[in-house]
Short mmCIF file of C-alpha atoms and ligand atoms in Angstrom, two decimals:
data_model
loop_
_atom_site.label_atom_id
_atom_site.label_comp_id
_atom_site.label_asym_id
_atom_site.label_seq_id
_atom_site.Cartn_x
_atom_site.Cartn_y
_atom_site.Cartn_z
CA UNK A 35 -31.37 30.87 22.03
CA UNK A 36 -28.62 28.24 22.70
CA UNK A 37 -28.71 24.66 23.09
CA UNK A 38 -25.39 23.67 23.36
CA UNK A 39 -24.77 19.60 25.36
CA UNK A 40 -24.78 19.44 28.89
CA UNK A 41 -21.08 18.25 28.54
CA UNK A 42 -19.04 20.55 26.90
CA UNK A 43 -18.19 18.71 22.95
CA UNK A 44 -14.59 17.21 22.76
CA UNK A 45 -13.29 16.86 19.08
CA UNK A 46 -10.69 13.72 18.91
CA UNK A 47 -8.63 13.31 15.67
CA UNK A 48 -9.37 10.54 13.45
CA UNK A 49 -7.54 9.27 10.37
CA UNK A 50 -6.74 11.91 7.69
CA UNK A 51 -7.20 15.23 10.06
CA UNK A 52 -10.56 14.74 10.75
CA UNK A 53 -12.20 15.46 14.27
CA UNK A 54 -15.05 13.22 15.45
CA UNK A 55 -17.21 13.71 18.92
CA UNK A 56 -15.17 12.07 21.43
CA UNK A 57 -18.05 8.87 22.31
CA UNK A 58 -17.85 8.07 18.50
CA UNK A 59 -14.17 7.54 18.78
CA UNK A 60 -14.03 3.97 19.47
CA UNK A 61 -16.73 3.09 16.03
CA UNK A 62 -15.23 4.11 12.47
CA UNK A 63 -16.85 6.93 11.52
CA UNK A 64 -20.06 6.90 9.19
CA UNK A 65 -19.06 9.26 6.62
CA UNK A 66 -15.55 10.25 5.08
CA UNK A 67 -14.52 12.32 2.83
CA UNK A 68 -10.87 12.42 1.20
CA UNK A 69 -9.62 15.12 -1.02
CA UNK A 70 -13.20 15.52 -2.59
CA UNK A 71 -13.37 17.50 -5.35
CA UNK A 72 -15.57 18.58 -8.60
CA UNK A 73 -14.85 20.47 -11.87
CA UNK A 74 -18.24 22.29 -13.47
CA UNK A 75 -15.86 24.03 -16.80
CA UNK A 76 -13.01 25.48 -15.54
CA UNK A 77 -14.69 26.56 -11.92
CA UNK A 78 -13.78 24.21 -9.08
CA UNK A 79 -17.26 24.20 -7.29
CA UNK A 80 -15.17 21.63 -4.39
CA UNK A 81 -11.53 21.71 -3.47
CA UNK A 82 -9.61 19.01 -1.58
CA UNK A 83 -12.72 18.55 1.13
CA UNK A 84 -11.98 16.39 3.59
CA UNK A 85 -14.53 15.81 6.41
CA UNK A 86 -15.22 12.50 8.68
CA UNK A 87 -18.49 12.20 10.91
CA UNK A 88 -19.33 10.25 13.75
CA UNK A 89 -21.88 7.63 13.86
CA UNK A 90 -24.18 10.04 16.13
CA UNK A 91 -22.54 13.63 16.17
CA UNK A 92 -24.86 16.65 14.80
CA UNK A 93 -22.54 18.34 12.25
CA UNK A 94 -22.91 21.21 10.37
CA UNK A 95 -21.64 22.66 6.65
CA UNK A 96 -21.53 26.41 6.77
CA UNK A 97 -20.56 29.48 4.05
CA UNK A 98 -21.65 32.04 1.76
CA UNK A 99 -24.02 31.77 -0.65
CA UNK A 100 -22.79 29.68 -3.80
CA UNK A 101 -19.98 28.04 -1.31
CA UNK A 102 -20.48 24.74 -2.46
CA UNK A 103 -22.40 23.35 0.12
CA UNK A 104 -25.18 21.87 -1.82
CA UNK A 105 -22.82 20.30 -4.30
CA UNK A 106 -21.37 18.75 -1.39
CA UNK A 107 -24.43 17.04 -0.51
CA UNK A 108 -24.90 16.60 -4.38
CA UNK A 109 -21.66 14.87 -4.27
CA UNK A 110 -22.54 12.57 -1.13
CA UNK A 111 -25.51 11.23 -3.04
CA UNK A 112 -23.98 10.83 -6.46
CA UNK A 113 -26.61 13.59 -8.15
CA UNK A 114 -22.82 14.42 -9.47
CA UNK A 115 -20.14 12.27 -9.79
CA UNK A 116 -16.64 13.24 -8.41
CA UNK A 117 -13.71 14.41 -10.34
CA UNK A 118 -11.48 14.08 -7.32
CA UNK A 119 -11.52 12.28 -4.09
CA UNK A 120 -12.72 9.44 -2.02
CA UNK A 121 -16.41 9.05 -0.12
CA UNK A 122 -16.19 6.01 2.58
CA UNK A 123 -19.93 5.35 3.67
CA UNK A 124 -19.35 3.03 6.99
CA UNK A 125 -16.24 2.28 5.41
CA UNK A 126 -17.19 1.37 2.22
CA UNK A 127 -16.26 3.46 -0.99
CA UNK A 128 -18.90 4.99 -3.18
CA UNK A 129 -17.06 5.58 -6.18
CA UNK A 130 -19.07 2.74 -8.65
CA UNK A 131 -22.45 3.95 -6.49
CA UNK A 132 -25.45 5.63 -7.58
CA UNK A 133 -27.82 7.49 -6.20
CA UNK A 134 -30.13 4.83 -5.14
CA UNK A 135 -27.31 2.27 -4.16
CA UNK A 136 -26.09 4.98 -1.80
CA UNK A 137 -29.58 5.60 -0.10
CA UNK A 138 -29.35 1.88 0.65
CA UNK A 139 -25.95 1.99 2.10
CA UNK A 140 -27.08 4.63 4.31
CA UNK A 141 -27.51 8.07 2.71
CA UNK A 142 -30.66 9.98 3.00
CA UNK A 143 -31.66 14.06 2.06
CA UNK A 144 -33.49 16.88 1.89
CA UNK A 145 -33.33 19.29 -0.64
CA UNK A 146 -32.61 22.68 -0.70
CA UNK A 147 -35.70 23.46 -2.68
CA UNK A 148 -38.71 21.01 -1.12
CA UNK A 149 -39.03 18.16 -3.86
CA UNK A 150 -42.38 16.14 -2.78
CA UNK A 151 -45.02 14.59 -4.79
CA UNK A 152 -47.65 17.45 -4.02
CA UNK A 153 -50.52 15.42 -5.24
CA UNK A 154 -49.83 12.54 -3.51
CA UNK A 155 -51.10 12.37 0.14
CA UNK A 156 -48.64 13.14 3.48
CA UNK A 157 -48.86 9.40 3.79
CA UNK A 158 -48.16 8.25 0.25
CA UNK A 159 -45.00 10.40 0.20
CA UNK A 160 -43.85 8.64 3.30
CA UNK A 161 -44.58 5.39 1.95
CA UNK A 162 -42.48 6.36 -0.80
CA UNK A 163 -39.31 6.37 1.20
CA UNK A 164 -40.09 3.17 2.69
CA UNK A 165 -40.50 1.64 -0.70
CA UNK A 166 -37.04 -0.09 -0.57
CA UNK A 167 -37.89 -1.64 2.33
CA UNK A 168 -41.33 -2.98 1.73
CA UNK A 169 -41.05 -7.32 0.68
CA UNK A 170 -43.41 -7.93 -2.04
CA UNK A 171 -43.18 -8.32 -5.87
CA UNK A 172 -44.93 -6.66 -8.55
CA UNK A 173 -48.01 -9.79 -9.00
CA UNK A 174 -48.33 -9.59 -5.42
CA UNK A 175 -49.33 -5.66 -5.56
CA UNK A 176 -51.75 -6.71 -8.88
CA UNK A 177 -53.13 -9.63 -7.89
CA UNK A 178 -53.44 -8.01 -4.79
CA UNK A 179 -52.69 -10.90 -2.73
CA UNK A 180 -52.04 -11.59 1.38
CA UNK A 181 -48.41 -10.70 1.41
CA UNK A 182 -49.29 -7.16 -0.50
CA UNK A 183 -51.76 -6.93 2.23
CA UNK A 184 -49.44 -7.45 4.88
CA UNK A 185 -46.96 -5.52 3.48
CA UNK A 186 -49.54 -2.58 3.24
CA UNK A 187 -50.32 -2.83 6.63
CA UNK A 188 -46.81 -2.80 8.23
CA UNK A 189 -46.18 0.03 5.78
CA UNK A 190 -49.08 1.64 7.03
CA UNK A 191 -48.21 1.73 10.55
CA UNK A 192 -44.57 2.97 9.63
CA UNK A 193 -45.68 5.55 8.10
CA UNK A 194 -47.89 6.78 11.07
CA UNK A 195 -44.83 6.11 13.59
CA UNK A 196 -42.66 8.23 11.41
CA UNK A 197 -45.00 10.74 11.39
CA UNK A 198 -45.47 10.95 14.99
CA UNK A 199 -42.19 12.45 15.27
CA UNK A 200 -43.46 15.63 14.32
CA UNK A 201 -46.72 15.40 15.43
CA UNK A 202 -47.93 15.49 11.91
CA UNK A 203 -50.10 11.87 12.27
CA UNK A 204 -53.29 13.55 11.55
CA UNK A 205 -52.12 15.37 8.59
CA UNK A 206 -51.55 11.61 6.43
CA UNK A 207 -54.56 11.67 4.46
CA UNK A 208 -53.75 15.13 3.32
CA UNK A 209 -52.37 16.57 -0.25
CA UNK A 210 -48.55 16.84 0.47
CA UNK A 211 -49.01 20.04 -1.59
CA UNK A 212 -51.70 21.46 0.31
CA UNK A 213 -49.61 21.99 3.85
CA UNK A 214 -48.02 24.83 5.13
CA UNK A 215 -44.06 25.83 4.02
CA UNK A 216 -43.10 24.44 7.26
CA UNK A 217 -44.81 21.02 7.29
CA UNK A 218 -43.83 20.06 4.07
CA UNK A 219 -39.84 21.05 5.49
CA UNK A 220 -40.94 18.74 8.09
CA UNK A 221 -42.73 16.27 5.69
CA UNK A 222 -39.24 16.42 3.61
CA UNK A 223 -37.78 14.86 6.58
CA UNK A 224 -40.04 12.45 7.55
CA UNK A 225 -39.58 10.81 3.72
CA UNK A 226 -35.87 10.80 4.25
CA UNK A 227 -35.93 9.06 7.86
CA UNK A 228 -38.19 6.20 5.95
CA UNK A 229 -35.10 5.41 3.82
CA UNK A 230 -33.51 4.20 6.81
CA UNK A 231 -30.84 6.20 6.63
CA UNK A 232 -27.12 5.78 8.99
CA UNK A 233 -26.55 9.64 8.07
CA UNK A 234 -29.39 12.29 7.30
CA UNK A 235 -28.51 15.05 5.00
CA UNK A 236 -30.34 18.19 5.62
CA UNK A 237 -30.05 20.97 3.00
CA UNK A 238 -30.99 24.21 5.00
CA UNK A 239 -33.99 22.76 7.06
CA UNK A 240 -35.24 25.69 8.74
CA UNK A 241 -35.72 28.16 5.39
CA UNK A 242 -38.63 29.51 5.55
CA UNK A 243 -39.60 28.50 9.01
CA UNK A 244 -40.38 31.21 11.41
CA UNK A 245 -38.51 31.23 14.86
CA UNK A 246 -40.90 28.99 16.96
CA UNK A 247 -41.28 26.62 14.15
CA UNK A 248 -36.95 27.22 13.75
CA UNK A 249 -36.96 26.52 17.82
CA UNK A 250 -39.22 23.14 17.67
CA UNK A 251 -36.91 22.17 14.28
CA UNK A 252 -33.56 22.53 16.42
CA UNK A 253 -35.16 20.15 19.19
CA UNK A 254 -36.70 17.68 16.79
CA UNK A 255 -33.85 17.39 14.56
CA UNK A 256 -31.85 16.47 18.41
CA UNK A 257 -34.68 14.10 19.17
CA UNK A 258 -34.07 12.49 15.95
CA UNK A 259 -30.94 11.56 16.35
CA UNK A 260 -31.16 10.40 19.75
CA UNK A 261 -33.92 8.10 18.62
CA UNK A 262 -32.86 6.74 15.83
CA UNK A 263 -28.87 7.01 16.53
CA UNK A 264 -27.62 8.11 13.48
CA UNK A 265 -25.62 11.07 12.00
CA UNK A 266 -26.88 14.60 10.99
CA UNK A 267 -25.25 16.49 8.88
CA UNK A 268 -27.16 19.84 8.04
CA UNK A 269 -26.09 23.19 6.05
CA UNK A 270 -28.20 26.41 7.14
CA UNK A 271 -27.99 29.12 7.48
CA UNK A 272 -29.66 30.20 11.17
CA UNK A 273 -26.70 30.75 13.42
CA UNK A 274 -28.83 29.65 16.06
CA UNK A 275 -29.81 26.38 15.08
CA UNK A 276 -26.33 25.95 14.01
CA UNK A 277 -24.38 26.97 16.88
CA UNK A 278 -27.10 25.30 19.08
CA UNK A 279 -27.45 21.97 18.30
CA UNK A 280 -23.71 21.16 15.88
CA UNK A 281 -21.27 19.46 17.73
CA UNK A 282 -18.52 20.26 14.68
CA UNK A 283 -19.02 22.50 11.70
CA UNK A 284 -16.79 23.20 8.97
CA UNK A 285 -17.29 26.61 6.91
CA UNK A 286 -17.05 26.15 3.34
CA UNK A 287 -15.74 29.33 1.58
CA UNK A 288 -15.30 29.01 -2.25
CA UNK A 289 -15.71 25.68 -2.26
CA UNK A 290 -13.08 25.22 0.19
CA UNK A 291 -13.24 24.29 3.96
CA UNK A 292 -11.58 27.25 5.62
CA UNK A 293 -12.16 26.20 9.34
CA UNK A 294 -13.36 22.92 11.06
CA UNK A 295 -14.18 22.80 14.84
CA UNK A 296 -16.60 23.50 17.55
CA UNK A 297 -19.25 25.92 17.85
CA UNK A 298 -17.05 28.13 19.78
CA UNK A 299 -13.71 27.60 17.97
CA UNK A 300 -15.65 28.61 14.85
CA UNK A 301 -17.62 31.60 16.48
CA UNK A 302 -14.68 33.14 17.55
CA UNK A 303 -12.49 31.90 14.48
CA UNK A 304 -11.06 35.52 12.41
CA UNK A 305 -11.00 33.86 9.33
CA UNK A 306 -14.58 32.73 9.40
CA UNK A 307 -16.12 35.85 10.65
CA UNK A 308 -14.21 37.74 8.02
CA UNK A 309 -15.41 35.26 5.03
CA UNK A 310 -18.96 34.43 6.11
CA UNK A 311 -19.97 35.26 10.26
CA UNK A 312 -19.29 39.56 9.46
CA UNK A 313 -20.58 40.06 6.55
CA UNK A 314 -23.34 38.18 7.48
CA UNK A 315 -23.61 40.91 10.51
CA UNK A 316 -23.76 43.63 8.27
CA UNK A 317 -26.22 42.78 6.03
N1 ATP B 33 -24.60 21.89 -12.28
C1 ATP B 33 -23.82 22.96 -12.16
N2 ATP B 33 -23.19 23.48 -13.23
C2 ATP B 33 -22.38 24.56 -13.12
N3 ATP B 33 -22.15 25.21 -11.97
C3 ATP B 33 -22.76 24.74 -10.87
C4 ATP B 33 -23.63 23.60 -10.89
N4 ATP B 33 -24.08 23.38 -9.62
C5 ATP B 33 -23.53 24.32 -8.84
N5 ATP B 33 -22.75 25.15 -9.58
C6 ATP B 33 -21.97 26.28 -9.08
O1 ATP B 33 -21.21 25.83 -7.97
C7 ATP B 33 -21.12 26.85 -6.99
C8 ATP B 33 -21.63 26.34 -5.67
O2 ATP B 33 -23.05 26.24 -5.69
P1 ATP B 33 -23.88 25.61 -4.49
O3 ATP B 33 -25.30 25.54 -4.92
O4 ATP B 33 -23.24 24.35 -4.06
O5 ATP B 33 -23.69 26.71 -3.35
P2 ATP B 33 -24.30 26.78 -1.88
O6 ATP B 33 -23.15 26.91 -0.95
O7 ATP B 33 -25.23 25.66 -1.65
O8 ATP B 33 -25.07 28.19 -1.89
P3 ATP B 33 -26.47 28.64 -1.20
O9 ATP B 33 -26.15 28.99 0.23
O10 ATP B 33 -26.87 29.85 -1.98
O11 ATP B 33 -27.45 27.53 -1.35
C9 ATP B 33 -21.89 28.05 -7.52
O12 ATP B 33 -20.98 28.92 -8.16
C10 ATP B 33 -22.83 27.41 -8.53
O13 ATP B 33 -23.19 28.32 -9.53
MG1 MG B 34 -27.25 25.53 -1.34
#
């Protein structure tokens, strides 16, 4: 199944050899990385990665098992702290920023493994990631007074809209723990959108889905950045979803980006299907 634009993607340069969609040219772009790079003992997990993303492209982070791609993303949110390299969020740099003061500037994931609060209901867990953005103190949540009301309320409704997105509104009274693989993926998303985020981190998305639930993934996670305007950035696995919906991918090999382009420069790139596109063939 492919998805590819209407318009065929054009990749313009931008500042240190990155490519960008061409409609995000004229804005800075909302995530770069320069000569990124982390030590765990002697193995170099990440080497020298340098990647820039426009403030609405769909990009993707390909490669082998034990590539590097999660520590990528565990790099991007600070659940590891850099030994080399620069991350510009909108411009700014990350390097004194932790993992919650990166959220707020605009960072928001998934995990690889689903992390929710299983007990909690569908709706708690979204109000969760709207926590930074709910206005009252601490006395006004004991004391239970108007503004905690208010707040409650707005939060309430929030939670519902961002729910709607995957049609999962009648699910919010429901033990997060209790729903299928695939709606807590989904739910995992939902929780990261109600950070507000400028770029979305998605840590392979569609494990575990089966290929309808895969096909309504690849048009929700397009829907969701058309709606909300903001970056994707997603590692998985599924050529498909890959190839159909990424406007640039880079393929991580050893921790090590050995090709960055379009779908079809990378489909048809040697190196790539001899590291990672082959073998996965074969197996
Ligand atoms: N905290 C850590 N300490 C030591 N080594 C680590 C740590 N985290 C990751 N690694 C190593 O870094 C390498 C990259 O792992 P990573 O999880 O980023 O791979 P990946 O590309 O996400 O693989 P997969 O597709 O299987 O999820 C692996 O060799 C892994 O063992
Ligand atoms: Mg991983």
């Amino acid at each position: 199944m492919s998805r590819t634009p209407k318009e065929p993607v054009k990749l313009v340069p931008v500042p240190s050899t990155n490519k960008i969609p061409e409609r995000d040219i004229d804005k800075s772009p909302i995530l770069e990385c320069r000569h990124l790079g982390i030590d765990f003992g002697g193995l170099a997990a990440v080497k020298d990665f340098n990647m820039a993303i426009g403030r609405t492209e769909i990009a993707g982070l390909i490669g082998p098992n034990g590539a590097g791609k999660t520590t990528v993303f565990n790099l991007l949110t600070k659940v590891y702290q850099p030994t080399r390299g620069t991350i510009l969020v909108d411009g700014v740099d990350t390097h004194n920023m932790n993992t919650v003061q990166v959220n707020k500037a605009g960072i928001a994931r998934t995990f690889q493994n689903i992390r929710l609060f299983s007990n909690l209901s569908v709706e708690d867990n979204v109000k969760l990631g709207l926590h930074n953005h709910i206005n009252y103190n601490m006395w006004s949540g004991i004391l239970r007074l108007p503004r905690y009301w208010n707040a409650e309320r707005l939060a309430h409704e929030r939670a519902m809209e961002l729910l709607s997105i995957f049609d999962m509104g009648y699910l919010a009274k429901y033990k997060a723990g209790s729903l299928p693989y695939g709606d807590q993926r989904k739910l995992e998303i939902v929780r990261a959108l109600a950070t507000n985020p400028s770029l979305l981190l998605l840590d392979e998305p569609a494990a575990g889905m089966n290929p309808s639930e895969t096909a309504e993934l690849m048009d929700n996670i397009v829907k969701i950045r058309d709606t909300f305007g903001i970056a994707i950035l997603l590692i998985e696995h599924d050529m498909n979803l890959v190839m159909g919906i990424c406007e640039g991918i880079a393929v991580l090999n050893f921790g090590q980006i050995i090709a960055k382009g379009t779908p079809d420069e990378i489909k048809n790139d040697p190196v790539v299907i001899e590291a990672y596109l082959g073998k996965r063939k074969e197996a």
